[in-house]
C-alpha atoms as an extended CHARMM CRD file, in Angstrom:
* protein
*
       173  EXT
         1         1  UNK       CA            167.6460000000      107.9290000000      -62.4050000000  PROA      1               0.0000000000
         2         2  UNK       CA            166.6560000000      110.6860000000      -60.5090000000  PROA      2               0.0000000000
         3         3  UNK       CA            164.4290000000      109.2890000000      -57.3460000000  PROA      3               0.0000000000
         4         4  UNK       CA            163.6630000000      112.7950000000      -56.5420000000  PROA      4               0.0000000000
         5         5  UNK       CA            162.4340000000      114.1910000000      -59.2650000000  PROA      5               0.0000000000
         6         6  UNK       CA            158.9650000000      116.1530000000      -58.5310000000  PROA      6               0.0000000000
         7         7  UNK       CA            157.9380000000      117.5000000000      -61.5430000000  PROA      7               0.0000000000
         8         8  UNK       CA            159.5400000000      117.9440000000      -65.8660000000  PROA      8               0.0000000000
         9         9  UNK       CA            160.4900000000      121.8700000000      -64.8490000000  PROA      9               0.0000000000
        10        10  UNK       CA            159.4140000000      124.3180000000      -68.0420000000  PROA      10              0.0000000000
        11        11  UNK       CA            163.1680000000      123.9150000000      -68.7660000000  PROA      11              0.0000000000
        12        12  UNK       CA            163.7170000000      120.5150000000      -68.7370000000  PROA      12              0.0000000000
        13        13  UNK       CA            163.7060000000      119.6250000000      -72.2910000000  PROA      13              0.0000000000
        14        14  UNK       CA            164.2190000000      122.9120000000      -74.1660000000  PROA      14              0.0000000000
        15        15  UNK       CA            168.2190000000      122.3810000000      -73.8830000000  PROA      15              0.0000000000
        16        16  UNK       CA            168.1660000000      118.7850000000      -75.6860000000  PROA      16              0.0000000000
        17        17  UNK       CA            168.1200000000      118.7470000000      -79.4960000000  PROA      17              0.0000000000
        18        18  UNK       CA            164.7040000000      117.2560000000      -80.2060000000  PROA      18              0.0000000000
        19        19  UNK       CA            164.5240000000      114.1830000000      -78.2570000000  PROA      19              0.0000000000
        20        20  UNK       CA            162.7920000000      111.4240000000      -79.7060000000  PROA      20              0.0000000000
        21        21  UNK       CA            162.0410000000      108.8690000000      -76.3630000000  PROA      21              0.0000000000
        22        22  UNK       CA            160.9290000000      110.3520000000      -72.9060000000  PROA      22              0.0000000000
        23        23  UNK       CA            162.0840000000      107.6120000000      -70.5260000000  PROA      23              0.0000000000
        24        24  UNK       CA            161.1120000000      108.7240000000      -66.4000000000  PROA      24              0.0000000000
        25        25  UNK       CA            162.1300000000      105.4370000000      -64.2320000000  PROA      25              0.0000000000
        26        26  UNK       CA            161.7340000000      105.0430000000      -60.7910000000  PROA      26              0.0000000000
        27        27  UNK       CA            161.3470000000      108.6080000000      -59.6930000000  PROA      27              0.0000000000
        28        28  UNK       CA            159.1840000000      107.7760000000      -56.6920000000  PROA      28              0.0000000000
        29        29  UNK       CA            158.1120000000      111.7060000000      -56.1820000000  PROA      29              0.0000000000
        30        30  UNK       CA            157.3810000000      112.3890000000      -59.5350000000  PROA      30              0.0000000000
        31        31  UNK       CA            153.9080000000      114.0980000000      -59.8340000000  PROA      31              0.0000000000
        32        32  UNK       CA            153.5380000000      116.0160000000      -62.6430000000  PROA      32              0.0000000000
        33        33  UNK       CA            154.4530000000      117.8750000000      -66.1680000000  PROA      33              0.0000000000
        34        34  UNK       CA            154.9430000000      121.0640000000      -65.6830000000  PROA      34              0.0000000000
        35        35  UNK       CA            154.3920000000      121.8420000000      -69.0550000000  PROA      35              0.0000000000
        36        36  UNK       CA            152.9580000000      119.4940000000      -71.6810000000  PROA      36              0.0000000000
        37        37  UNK       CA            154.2840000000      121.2370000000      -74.7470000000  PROA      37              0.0000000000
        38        38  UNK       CA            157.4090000000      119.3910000000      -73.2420000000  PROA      38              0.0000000000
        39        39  UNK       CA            156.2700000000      116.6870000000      -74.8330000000  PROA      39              0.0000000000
        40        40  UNK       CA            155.9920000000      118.2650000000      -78.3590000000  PROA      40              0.0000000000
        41        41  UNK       CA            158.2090000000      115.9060000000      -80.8770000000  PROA      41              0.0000000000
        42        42  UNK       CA            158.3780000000      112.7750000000      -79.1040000000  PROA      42              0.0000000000
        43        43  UNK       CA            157.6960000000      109.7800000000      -80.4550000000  PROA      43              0.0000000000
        44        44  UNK       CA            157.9840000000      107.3990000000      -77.0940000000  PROA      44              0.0000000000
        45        45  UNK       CA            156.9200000000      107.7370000000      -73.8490000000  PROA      45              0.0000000000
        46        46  UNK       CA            157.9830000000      105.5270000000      -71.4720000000  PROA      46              0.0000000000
        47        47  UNK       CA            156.9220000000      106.1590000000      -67.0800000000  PROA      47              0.0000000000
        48        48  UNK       CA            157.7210000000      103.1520000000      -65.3330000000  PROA      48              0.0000000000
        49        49  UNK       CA            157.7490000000      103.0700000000      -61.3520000000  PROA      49              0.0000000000
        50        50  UNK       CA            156.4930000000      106.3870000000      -60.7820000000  PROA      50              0.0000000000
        51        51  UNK       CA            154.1210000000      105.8220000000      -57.7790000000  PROA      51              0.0000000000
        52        52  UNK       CA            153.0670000000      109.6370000000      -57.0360000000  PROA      52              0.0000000000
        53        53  UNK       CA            151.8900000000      110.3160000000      -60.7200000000  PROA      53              0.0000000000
        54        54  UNK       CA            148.4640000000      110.6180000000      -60.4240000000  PROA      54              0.0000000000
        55        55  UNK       CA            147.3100000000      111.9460000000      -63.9550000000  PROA      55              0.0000000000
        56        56  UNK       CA            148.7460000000      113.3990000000      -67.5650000000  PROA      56              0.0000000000
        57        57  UNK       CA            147.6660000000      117.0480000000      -68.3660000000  PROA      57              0.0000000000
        58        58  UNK       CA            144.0800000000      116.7070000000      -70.1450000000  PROA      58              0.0000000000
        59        59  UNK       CA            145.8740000000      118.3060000000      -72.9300000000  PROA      59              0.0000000000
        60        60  UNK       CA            149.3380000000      116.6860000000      -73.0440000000  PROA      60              0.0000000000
        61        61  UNK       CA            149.0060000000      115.0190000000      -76.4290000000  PROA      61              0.0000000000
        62        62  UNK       CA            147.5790000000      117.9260000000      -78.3610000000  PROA      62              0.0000000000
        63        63  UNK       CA            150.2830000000      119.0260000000      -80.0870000000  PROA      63              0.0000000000
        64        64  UNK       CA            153.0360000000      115.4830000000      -80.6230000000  PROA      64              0.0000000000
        65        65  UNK       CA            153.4660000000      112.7510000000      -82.8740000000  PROA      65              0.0000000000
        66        66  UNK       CA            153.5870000000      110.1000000000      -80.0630000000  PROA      66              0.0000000000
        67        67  UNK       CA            153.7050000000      106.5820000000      -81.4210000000  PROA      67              0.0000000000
        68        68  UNK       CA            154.2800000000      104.8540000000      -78.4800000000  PROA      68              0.0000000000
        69        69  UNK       CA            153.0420000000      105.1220000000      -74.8770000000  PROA      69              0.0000000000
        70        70  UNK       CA            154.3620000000      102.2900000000      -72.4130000000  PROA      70              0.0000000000
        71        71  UNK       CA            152.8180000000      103.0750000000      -68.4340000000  PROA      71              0.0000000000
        72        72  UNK       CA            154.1440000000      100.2090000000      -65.8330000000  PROA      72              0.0000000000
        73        73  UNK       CA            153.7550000000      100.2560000000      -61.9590000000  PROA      73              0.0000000000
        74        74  UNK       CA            152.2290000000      104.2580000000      -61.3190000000  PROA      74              0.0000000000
        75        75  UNK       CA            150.2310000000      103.0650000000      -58.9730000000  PROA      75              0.0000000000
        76        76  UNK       CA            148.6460000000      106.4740000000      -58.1440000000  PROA      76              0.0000000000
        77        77  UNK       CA            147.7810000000      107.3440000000      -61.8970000000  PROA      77              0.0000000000
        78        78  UNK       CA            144.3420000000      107.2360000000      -63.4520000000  PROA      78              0.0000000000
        79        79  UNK       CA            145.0220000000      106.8970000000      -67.3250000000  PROA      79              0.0000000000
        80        80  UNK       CA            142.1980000000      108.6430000000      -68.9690000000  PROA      80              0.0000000000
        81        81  UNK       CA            141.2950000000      108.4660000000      -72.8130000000  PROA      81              0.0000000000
        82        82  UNK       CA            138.2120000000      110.6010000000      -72.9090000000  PROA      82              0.0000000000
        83        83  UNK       CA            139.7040000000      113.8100000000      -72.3570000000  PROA      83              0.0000000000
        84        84  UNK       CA            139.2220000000      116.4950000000      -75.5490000000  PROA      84              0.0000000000
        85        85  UNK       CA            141.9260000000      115.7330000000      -77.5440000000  PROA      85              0.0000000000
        86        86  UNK       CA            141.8720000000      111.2540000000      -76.1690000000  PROA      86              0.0000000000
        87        87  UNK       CA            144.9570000000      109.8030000000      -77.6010000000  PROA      87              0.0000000000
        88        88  UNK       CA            147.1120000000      111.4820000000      -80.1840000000  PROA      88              0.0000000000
        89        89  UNK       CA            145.9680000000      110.2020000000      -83.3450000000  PROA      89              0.0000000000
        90        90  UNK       CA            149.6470000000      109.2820000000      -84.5790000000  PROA      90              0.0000000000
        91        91  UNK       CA            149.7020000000      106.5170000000      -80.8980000000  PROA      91              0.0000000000
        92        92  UNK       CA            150.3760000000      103.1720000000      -82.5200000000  PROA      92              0.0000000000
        93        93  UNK       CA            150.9990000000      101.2570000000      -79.2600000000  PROA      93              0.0000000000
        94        94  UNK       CA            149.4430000000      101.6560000000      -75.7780000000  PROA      94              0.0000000000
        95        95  UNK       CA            150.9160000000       99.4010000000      -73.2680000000  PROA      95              0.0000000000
        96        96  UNK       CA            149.0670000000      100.2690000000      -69.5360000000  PROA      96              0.0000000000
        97        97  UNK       CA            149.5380000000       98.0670000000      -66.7120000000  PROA      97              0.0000000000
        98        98  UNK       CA            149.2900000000       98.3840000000      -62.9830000000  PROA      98              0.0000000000
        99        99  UNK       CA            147.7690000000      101.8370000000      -62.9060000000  PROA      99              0.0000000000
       100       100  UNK       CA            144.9130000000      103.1270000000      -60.0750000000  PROA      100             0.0000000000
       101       101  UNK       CA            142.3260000000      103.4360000000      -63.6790000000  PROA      101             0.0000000000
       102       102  UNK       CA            142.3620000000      102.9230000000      -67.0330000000  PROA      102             0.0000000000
       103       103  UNK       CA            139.5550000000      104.5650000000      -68.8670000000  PROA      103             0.0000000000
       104       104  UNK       CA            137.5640000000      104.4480000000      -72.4650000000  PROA      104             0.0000000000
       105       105  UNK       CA            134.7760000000      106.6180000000      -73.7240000000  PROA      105             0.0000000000
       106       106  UNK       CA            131.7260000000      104.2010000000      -73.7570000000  PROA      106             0.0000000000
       107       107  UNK       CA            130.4200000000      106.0330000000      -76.7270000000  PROA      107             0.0000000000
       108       108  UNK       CA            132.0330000000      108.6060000000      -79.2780000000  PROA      108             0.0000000000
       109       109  UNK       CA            131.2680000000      110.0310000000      -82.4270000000  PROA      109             0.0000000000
       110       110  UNK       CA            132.5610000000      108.8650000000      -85.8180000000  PROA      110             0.0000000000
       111       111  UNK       CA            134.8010000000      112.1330000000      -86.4700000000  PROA      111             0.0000000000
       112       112  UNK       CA            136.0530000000      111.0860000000      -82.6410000000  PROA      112             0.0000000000
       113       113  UNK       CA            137.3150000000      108.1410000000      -83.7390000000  PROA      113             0.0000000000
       114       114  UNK       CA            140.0070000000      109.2460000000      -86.2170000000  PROA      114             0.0000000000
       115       115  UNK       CA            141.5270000000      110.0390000000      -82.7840000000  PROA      115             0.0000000000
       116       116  UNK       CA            142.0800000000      106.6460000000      -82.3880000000  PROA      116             0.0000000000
       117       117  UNK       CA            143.0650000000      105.5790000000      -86.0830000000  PROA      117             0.0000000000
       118       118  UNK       CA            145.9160000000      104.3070000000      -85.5900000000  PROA      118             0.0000000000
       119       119  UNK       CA            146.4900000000      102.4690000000      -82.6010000000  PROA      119             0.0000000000
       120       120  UNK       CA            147.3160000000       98.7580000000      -83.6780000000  PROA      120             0.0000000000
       121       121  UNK       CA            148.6140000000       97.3870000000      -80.3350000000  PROA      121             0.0000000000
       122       122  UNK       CA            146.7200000000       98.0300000000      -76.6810000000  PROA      122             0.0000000000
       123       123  UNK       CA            147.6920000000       96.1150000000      -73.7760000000  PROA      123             0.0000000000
       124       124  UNK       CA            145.8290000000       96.6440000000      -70.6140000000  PROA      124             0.0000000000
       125       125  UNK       CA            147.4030000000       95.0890000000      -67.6460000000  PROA      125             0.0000000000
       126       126  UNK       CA            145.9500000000       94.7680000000      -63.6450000000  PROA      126             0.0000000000
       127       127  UNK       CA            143.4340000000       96.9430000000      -63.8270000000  PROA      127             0.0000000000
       128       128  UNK       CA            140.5090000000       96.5480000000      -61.4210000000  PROA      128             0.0000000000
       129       129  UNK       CA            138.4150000000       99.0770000000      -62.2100000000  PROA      129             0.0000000000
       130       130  UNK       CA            137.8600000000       98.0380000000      -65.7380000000  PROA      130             0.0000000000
       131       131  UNK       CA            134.4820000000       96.8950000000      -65.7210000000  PROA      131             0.0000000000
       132       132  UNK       CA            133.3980000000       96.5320000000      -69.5680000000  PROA      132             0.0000000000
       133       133  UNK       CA            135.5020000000       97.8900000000      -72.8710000000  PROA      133             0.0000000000
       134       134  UNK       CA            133.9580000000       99.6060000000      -76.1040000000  PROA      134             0.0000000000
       135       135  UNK       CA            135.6650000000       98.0150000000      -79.2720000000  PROA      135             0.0000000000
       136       136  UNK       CA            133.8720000000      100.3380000000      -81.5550000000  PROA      136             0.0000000000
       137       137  UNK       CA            136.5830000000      103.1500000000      -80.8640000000  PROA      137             0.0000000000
       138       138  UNK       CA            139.1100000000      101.2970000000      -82.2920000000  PROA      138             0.0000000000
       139       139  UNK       CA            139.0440000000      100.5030000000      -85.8140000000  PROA      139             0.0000000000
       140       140  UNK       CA            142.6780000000       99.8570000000      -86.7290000000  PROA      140             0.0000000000
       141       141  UNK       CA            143.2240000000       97.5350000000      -83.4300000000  PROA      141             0.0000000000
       142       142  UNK       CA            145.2730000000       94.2590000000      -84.2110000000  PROA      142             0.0000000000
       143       143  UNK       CA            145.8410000000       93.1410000000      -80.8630000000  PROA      143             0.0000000000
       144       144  UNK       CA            144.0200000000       93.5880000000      -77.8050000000  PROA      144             0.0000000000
       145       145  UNK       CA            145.4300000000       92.1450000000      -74.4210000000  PROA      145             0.0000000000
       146       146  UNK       CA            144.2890000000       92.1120000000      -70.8920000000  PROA      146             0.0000000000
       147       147  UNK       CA            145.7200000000       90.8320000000      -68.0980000000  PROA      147             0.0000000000
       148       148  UNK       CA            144.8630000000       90.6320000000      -64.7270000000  PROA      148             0.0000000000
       149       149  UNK       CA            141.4860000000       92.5120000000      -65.2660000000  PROA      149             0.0000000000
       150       150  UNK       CA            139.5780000000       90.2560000000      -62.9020000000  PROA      150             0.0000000000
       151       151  UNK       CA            136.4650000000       92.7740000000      -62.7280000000  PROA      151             0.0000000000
       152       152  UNK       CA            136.1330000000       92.8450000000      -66.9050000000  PROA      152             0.0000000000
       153       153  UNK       CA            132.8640000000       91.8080000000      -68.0020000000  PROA      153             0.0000000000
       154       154  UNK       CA            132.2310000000       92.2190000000      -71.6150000000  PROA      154             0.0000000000
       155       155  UNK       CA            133.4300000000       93.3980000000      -74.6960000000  PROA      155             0.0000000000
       156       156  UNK       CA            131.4570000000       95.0800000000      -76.7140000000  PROA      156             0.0000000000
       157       157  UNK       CA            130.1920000000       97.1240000000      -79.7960000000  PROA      157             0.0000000000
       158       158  UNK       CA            127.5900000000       99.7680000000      -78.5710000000  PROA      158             0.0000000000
       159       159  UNK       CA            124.2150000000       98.8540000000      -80.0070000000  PROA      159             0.0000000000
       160       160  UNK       CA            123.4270000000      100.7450000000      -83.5500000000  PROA      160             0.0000000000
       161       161  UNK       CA            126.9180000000      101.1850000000      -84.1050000000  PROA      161             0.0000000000
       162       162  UNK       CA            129.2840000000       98.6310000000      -86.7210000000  PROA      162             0.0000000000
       163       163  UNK       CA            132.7670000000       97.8300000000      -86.1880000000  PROA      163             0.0000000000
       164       164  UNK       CA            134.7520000000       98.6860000000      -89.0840000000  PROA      164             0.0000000000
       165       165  UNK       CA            136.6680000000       95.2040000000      -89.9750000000  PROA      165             0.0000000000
       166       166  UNK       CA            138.9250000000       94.7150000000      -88.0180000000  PROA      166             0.0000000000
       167       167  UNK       CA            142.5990000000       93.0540000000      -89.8830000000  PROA      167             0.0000000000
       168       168  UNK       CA            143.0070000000       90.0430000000      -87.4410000000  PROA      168             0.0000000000
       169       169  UNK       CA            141.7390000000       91.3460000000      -84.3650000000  PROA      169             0.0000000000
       170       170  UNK       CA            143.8130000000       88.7900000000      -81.7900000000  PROA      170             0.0000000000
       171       171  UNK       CA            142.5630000000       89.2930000000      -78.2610000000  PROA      171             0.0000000000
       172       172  UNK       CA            143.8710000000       87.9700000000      -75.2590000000  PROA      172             0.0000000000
       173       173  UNK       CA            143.4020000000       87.5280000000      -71.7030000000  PROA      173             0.0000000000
């Protein structure tokens, strides 16, 4: 652990042969990427305790094969999916919970949603500024989970819009 880590320095990852899981615990200074391409290759991201974060680069999953994205306790961060590029469309899991804001696009196109293909798994944890949630962007979903969400409202599917079937959509709260 490194409590005084700031920031992933341009450097940081370039001397590691291709590292596969990103793991930043407890670094209560850490506020940013320095450089998302950092990122390119990983397959797990993991920030836990990180209470300075306050956002990824817009662009950090443009070019990486990211599978798994697990965000606990960063307090300070506001997680947002509507960006350009959203979620890399290799993310399988998404596991966000105690975060300042979690955000979905209320409404995106139909080429849009590829970005979001293959995300099975979402979990969604303490996060009071979630309000209402758009199922329509994804179509893959298997199992949806919120906790602590006190100011969630509705689920929905934007009017004029299907779902695509979803394979034993199990939703909890």
């Amino acid at each position: 652990m490194l409590p005084q880590l700031i920031n992933m320095p341009p450097f940081g990852l370039t001397k590691l042969p291709s590292p596969k899981t990103l793991q930043i615990s407890s670094c209560s200074n850490f506020i940013s990427f320095e450089d998302p391409k950092l990122l390119d290759g990983l397959e797990q991201l993991v920030i836990i305790d990180c209470p300075a974060l306050t956002s990824l680069p817009e662009d950090m999953f443009k070019h990486t094969c990211i599978s798994s994205i697990y965000i606990r306790r960063c307090g300070s961060l506001e997680f947002c999916c509507c960006h350009n590029d959203g979620l890399p469309s290799s993310i399988q899991s998404l596991n966000v919970t105690m975060v300042k804001k979690m955000e979905f696009p209320k409404l995106i196109s139909l080429e849009r949603m590829q970005l979001y293909s293959s995300l099975s798994f979402l979990l969604i944890g303490n996060d009071v500024g979630l309000v209402s949630f758009p199922l329509d962007v994804l179509p893959k979903l298997q199992a949806l989970s919120f906790l602590g969400c006190e100011n969630l409202k509705n689920i929905y599917i934007p009017e004029g819009r299907g779902i695509i079937a979803q394979n034993g959509l199990k939703v909890s709260f």
